[in-house]
Amino acid sequence: QPSKAVHPKPTQSPPSKVDFKKPGTSSSVGEADDFLDWLHEGIETQNISINNSKARLHVVKDGALLMTPGIFQAYAKDKKTDWLLIQKNVLKKNWHQQTEKGLNIVKYQVSGQQKSSVVNGILIPDLALIFGAGRIPKPNPHLSEKPL
């Protein structure tokens, strides 16, 4: 019976996760948390509108819908940073709900009096994460999830 080869165990364990951030950028955790702070402040001061035709934040029956790329572009403009990097960092926090197909971006149908269209967003099921202990608006009746 041939003997099995014994492979020595590595002396150093591999990193638990790979960090893809660009040099010179702050940590993804910090940027995502900064985005959330900015969102809370915008909601409190009413600088971020909710549930209207120009809103970048909507309440739907399954949670809060962050309109992408608009909400991240607004943050990036305000903070002089890259919107795509912020969106990626927010997604890394796993606050969002993916589609059944594993996609991060969900599509919603907007039905108005004159027309209907499809919008993209990131769905955050935890309304308290977005609105804190404050009053949570009612779901926008003009938005419904669009099956893929």
Coordinates of N, CA and C in Angstrom, one line a residue:
Q1 N 0.9 -1.2 0.0 CA 0.0 0.0 0.0 C 0.9 1.2 0.0
P2 N 0.7 2.1 -1.0 CA 1.6 3.3 -1.1 C 1.3 4.3 0.0
S3 N 2.3 5.0 0.5 CA 2.1 5.9 1.6 C 1.6 7.2 1.0
K4 N 0.8 7.9 1.8 CA 0.3 9.2 1.3 C 1.3 10.3 1.6
A5 N 1.4 11.3 0.7 CA 2.3 12.4 0.9 C 1.8 13.3 2.0
V6 N 2.7 13.7 2.8 CA 2.4 14.6 3.9 C 2.8 16.0 3.5
H7 N 1.9 16.9 3.5 CA 2.2 18.3 3.2 C 2.3 19.1 4.4
P8 N 3.4 19.8 4.6 CA 3.5 20.6 5.8 C 2.5 21.7 5.8
K9 N 2.0 22.0 7.0 CA 1.0 23.1 7.2 C 1.7 24.4 7.0
P10 N 1.0 25.4 6.4 CA 1.7 26.7 6.2 C 1.9 27.3 7.6
T11 N 3.0 28.0 7.7 CA 3.3 28.7 8.9 C 2.5 30.0 9.1
Q12 N 2.1 30.5 8.0 CA 1.3 31.8 8.1 C 0.0 31.6 7.5
S13 N -1.1 32.0 8.2 CA -2.4 31.8 7.6 C -2.7 32.9 6.5
P14 N -3.5 32.5 5.5 CA -3.8 33.5 4.5 C -4.7 34.6 5.0
P15 N -4.7 35.7 4.4 CA -5.6 36.8 4.9 C -7.0 36.4 4.8
S16 N -7.8 36.8 5.7 CA -9.2 36.4 5.8 C -10.0 37.0 4.6
K17 N -9.7 38.2 4.2 CA -10.4 38.8 3.1 C -9.4 39.7 2.3
V18 N -9.6 39.8 1.1 CA -8.8 40.6 0.2 C -9.3 42.0 0.2
D19 N -8.4 43.0 0.4 CA -8.8 44.4 0.4 C -8.5 45.0 -1.0
F20 N -9.5 45.4 -1.7 CA -9.4 45.9 -3.1 C -9.3 47.4 -3.2
K21 N -9.4 48.1 -2.0 CA -9.5 49.5 -2.1 C -8.2 50.1 -2.7
K22 N -8.4 51.3 -3.3 CA -7.3 52.0 -3.9 C -6.4 52.6 -2.8
P23 N -5.1 52.8 -3.1 CA -4.3 53.5 -2.1 C -4.8 54.9 -2.0
G24 N -4.7 55.4 -0.8 CA -5.1 56.8 -0.6 C -6.6 57.0 -0.2
T25 N -7.4 55.9 -0.2 CA -8.8 56.0 0.1 C -9.0 55.5 1.6
S26 N -10.0 56.0 2.2 CA -10.2 55.6 3.6 C -10.9 54.3 3.6
S27 N -11.0 53.7 4.7 CA -11.5 52.3 4.8 C -13.0 52.3 4.4
S28 N -13.4 51.1 3.8 CA -14.8 51.0 3.3 C -15.8 51.1 4.5
V29 N -15.4 50.5 5.6 CA -16.3 50.6 6.8 C -16.6 52.1 7.1
G30 N -15.5 52.9 7.2 CA -15.7 54.3 7.6 C -16.5 55.0 6.5
E31 N -16.2 54.8 5.3 CA -17.0 55.5 4.2 C -18.4 55.1 4.2
A32 N -18.7 53.9 4.4 CA -20.1 53.4 4.4 C -20.8 54.1 5.6
D33 N -20.2 54.1 6.8 CA -20.8 54.7 8.0 C -20.9 56.2 7.8
D34 N -20.0 56.9 7.1 CA -20.1 58.3 6.8 C -21.3 58.5 5.9
F35 N -21.5 57.7 4.9 CA -22.6 57.8 4.0 C -23.9 57.7 4.9
L36 N -24.0 56.7 5.8 CA -25.2 56.6 6.6 C -25.4 57.8 7.5
D37 N -24.3 58.4 8.0 CA -24.5 59.6 8.8 C -25.0 60.7 8.0
W38 N -24.5 60.9 6.8 CA -24.9 61.9 5.8 C -26.4 61.7 5.5
L39 N -26.8 60.5 5.3 CA -28.2 60.1 5.0 C -29.1 60.5 6.1
H40 N -28.7 60.1 7.4 CA -29.5 60.5 8.5 C -29.7 62.0 8.7
E41 N -28.5 62.7 8.5 CA -28.6 64.2 8.6 C -29.5 64.8 7.5
G42 N -29.4 64.3 6.3 CA -30.2 64.7 5.2 C -31.7 64.5 5.4
I43 N -32.0 63.4 6.0 CA -33.4 63.0 6.4 C -33.9 64.0 7.4
E44 N -33.1 64.2 8.5 CA -33.5 65.0 9.6 C -33.7 66.5 9.2
T45 N -32.8 67.0 8.3 CA -32.9 68.4 7.9 C -33.8 68.5 6.6
Q46 N -34.3 67.5 6.1 CA -35.2 67.4 4.9 C -34.4 67.8 3.7
N47 N -33.1 67.7 3.7 CA -32.3 68.0 2.5 C -32.4 66.8 1.5
I48 N -32.8 65.7 2.0 CA -33.0 64.5 1.2 C -34.5 64.2 1.2
S49 N -35.1 64.4 0.0 CA -36.5 64.2 -0.1 C -36.8 62.7 -0.2
I50 N -38.0 62.3 0.3 CA -38.4 60.9 0.4 C -39.8 60.8 -0.3
N51 N -39.9 59.7 -1.1 CA -41.1 59.3 -1.7 C -41.8 60.3 -2.7
N52 N -41.0 61.2 -3.3 CA -41.6 62.1 -4.3 C -40.9 61.8 -5.6
S53 N -41.4 62.4 -6.7 CA -40.9 62.1 -8.0 C -39.4 62.3 -8.2
K54 N -38.8 63.2 -7.5 CA -37.4 63.5 -7.6 C -36.5 62.9 -6.5
A55 N -37.2 62.2 -5.6 CA -36.5 61.6 -4.4 C -35.5 60.6 -4.8
R56 N -34.4 60.5 -4.0 CA -33.4 59.5 -4.2 C -33.5 58.5 -3.1
L57 N -34.6 58.6 -2.2 CA -34.9 57.7 -1.2 C -36.4 57.4 -1.1
H58 N -36.8 56.2 -1.2 CA -38.2 55.8 -1.1 C -38.4 54.7 -0.1
V59 N -39.5 54.7 0.5 CA -40.0 53.6 1.4 C -40.9 52.7 0.5
V60 N -40.5 51.5 0.5 CA -41.4 50.5 -0.2 C -41.8 49.4 0.8
K61 N -42.6 48.5 0.4 CA -43.2 47.6 1.4 C -42.1 46.7 2.0
D62 N -41.0 46.5 1.3 CA -39.9 45.6 1.8 C -38.7 46.4 2.5
G63 N -38.8 47.7 2.6 CA -37.8 48.4 3.3 C -37.5 49.8 2.7
A64 N -36.3 50.3 2.7 CA -35.9 51.6 2.1 C -35.2 51.3 0.8
L65 N -35.6 52.1 -0.2 CA -34.9 51.9 -1.5 C -34.0 53.1 -1.8
L66 N -32.7 52.9 -1.8 CA -31.8 53.9 -2.2 C -31.6 53.9 -3.7
M67 N -32.0 55.0 -4.3 CA -32.0 55.1 -5.7 C -30.5 55.2 -6.2
T68 N -30.1 54.3 -7.1 CA -28.8 54.3 -7.5 C -28.8 54.6 -9.0
P69 N -27.9 55.4 -9.5 CA -26.7 56.0 -8.8 C -27.0 57.3 -8.1
G70 N -28.2 57.9 -8.2 CA -28.4 59.2 -7.7 C -28.1 59.5 -6.3
I71 N -28.5 58.7 -5.4 CA -28.2 59.0 -3.9 C -26.7 59.0 -3.7
F72 N -25.9 58.1 -4.4 CA -24.5 58.0 -4.2 C -23.8 59.2 -4.9
Q73 N -24.3 59.6 -6.0 CA -23.8 60.7 -6.7 C -23.9 62.0 -5.9
A74 N -25.1 62.1 -5.2 CA -25.3 63.3 -4.4 C -24.3 63.4 -3.2
Y75 N -24.1 62.2 -2.6 CA -23.1 62.1 -1.5 C -21.7 62.5 -2.0
A76 N -21.4 61.9 -3.1 CA -20.0 62.1 -3.7 C -19.8 63.5 -4.0
K77 N -20.8 64.2 -4.6 CA -20.7 65.6 -4.9 C -20.5 66.4 -3.6
D78 N -21.2 66.1 -2.6 CA -21.2 66.8 -1.3 C -19.8 66.6 -0.6
K79 N -19.3 65.4 -0.7 CA -18.1 65.0 0.0 C -16.8 65.0 -0.9
K80 N -17.0 65.3 -2.2 CA -15.8 65.3 -3.1 C -15.1 64.0 -3.2
T81 N -15.9 62.9 -3.5 CA -15.4 61.6 -3.6 C -16.0 60.9 -4.8
D82 N -15.7 59.6 -4.9 CA -16.1 58.8 -6.1 C -17.4 58.1 -5.7
W83 N -18.5 58.3 -6.4 CA -19.8 57.7 -6.0 C -19.8 56.2 -6.1
L84 N -19.1 55.7 -7.1 CA -19.1 54.2 -7.3 C -18.4 53.5 -6.2
L85 N -17.3 54.1 -5.7 CA -16.6 53.6 -4.5 C -17.5 53.6 -3.3
I86 N -18.2 54.6 -3.1 CA -19.1 54.7 -1.9 C -20.2 53.6 -2.1
Q87 N -20.8 53.5 -3.2 CA -21.8 52.5 -3.4 C -21.2 51.1 -3.1
K88 N -20.0 50.8 -3.6 CA -19.4 49.5 -3.4 C -19.1 49.3 -1.9
N89 N -18.7 50.3 -1.2 CA -18.5 50.2 0.3 C -19.7 50.0 1.1
V90 N -20.8 50.6 0.6 CA -22.1 50.4 1.3 C -22.5 49.0 1.1
L91 N -22.3 48.5 -0.1 CA -22.7 47.1 -0.4 C -21.9 46.1 0.4
K92 N -20.6 46.4 0.7 CA -19.8 45.6 1.5 C -20.3 45.4 2.9
K93 N -21.1 46.3 3.4 CA -21.6 46.3 4.7 C -22.7 45.2 4.8
N94 N -23.3 44.8 3.7 CA -24.3 43.8 3.6 C -25.6 44.2 4.4
W95 N -25.9 45.5 4.3 CA -27.1 46.0 4.8 C -28.3 45.7 3.9
H96 N -28.0 45.5 2.6 CA -29.0 45.4 1.6 C -29.5 43.9 1.4
Q97 N -30.6 43.8 0.7 CA -31.2 42.6 0.3 C -30.9 42.3 -1.2
Q98 N -30.4 41.2 -1.5 CA -30.1 40.9 -2.9 C -31.4 40.3 -3.5
T99 N -31.4 40.3 -4.9 CA -32.5 39.7 -5.6 C -32.4 38.2 -5.5
E100 N -33.4 37.4 -5.9 CA -33.3 36.0 -5.9 C -32.2 35.5 -6.8
K101 N -31.8 36.3 -7.8 CA -30.7 35.9 -8.6 C -29.3 36.3 -8.1
G102 N -29.3 36.9 -6.9 CA -28.1 37.3 -6.3 C -27.6 38.7 -6.7
L103 N -28.4 39.5 -7.3 CA -28.0 40.8 -7.7 C -28.2 41.8 -6.6
N104 N -27.3 42.8 -6.6 CA -27.4 43.8 -5.5 C -28.4 44.9 -5.8
I105 N -28.6 45.2 -7.1 CA -29.5 46.2 -7.6 C -30.8 45.6 -7.9
V106 N -31.9 46.2 -7.3 CA -33.2 45.8 -7.6 C -33.9 46.8 -8.5
K107 N -34.9 46.3 -9.3 CA -35.6 47.2 -10.2 C -37.0 47.3 -9.6
Y108 N -37.5 48.6 -9.7 CA -38.9 48.8 -9.3 C -39.6 49.6 -10.4
Q109 N -40.9 49.2 -10.5 CA -41.8 49.9 -11.5 C -42.4 51.1 -10.8
V110 N -42.3 52.2 -11.5 CA -42.9 53.5 -11.0 C -44.1 53.7 -11.9
S111 N -45.3 53.8 -11.2 CA -46.5 54.0 -12.0 C -47.1 55.3 -11.6
G112 N -47.1 56.3 -12.5 CA -47.7 57.6 -12.3 C -48.9 57.8 -13.1
Q113 N -49.5 59.0 -13.0 CA -50.7 59.3 -13.8 C -50.5 59.3 -15.3
Q114 N -49.3 59.8 -15.7 CA -49.0 60.0 -17.1 C -48.2 58.9 -17.7
K115 N -47.3 58.3 -16.9 CA -46.4 57.3 -17.5 C -45.9 56.3 -16.5
S116 N -45.2 55.4 -16.9 CA -44.7 54.3 -16.1 C -43.2 54.1 -16.5
S117 N -42.3 53.9 -15.5 CA -40.9 53.7 -15.8 C -40.3 52.7 -14.8
V118 N -39.1 52.3 -15.1 CA -38.4 51.4 -14.2 C -37.2 52.1 -13.6
V119 N -37.0 52.0 -12.3 CA -35.9 52.6 -11.6 C -35.0 51.5 -10.9
N120 N -33.8 51.9 -10.6 CA -32.9 50.9 -10.0 C -32.6 51.4 -8.6
G121 N -32.4 50.5 -7.6 CA -32.1 50.9 -6.3 C -31.5 49.8 -5.5
I122 N -31.0 50.1 -4.3 CA -30.5 49.2 -3.4 C -31.5 49.1 -2.2
L123 N -32.0 47.9 -2.0 CA -33.0 47.7 -1.0 C -32.4 47.4 0.4
I124 N -32.7 48.3 1.3 CA -32.3 48.1 2.7 C -33.5 47.7 3.5
P125 N -33.6 46.4 3.9 CA -34.8 46.0 4.6 C -35.0 46.6 6.0
D126 N -33.9 46.9 6.7 CA -34.0 47.5 8.0 C -34.3 49.0 8.0
L127 N -35.6 49.3 8.1 CA -35.9 50.8 8.0 C -35.3 51.6 9.2
A128 N -35.1 50.9 10.3 CA -34.5 51.6 11.5 C -33.1 52.0 11.2
L129 N -32.4 51.3 10.4 CA -31.0 51.6 10.0 C -31.0 52.9 9.2
I130 N -32.0 53.2 8.4 CA -32.1 54.4 7.6 C -32.7 55.5 8.3
F131 N -33.8 55.2 9.1 CA -34.6 56.3 9.7 C -34.4 56.4 11.2
G132 N -33.6 55.5 11.8 CA -33.4 55.6 13.2 C -34.7 55.4 14.0
A133 N -34.8 56.1 15.1 CA -36.0 56.0 15.9 C -37.0 57.0 15.5
G134 N -36.7 57.8 14.4 CA -37.7 58.8 13.9 C -38.9 58.2 13.3
R135 N -39.8 59.0 12.8 CA -41.0 58.6 12.1 C -40.6 58.0 10.8
I136 N -41.1 56.8 10.5 CA -40.8 56.2 9.2 C -42.0 56.5 8.3
P137 N -41.7 57.1 7.1 CA -42.8 57.4 6.2 C -43.5 56.1 5.7
K138 N -44.7 56.3 5.2 CA -45.5 55.2 4.7 C -44.8 54.8 3.3
P139 N -45.0 53.5 2.9 CA -44.5 53.1 1.6 C -45.0 54.0 0.4
N140 N -44.2 54.2 -0.5 CA -44.6 55.0 -1.7 C -45.6 54.1 -2.5
P141 N -46.8 54.5 -2.7 CA -47.8 53.6 -3.4 C -47.5 53.5 -4.9
H142 N -46.6 54.4 -5.4 CA -46.3 54.4 -6.9 C -45.2 53.4 -7.3
L143 N -44.6 52.8 -6.3 CA -43.5 51.9 -6.6 C -43.8 50.5 -6.2
S144 N -43.5 49.6 -7.2 CA -43.7 48.1 -6.9 C -42.5 47.4 -7.5
E145 N -42.1 46.3 -6.8 CA -41.0 45.6 -7.3 C -41.2 45.0 -8.7
K146 N -40.3 45.1 -9.5 CA -40.4 44.6 -10.9 C -39.7 43.2 -10.9
P147 N -40.5 42.1 -11.2 CA -39.8 40.8 -11.3 C -38.8 40.8 -12.5
L148 N -37.6 40.1 -12.2 CA -36.6 40.0 -13.3 C -36.9 38.9 -14.2

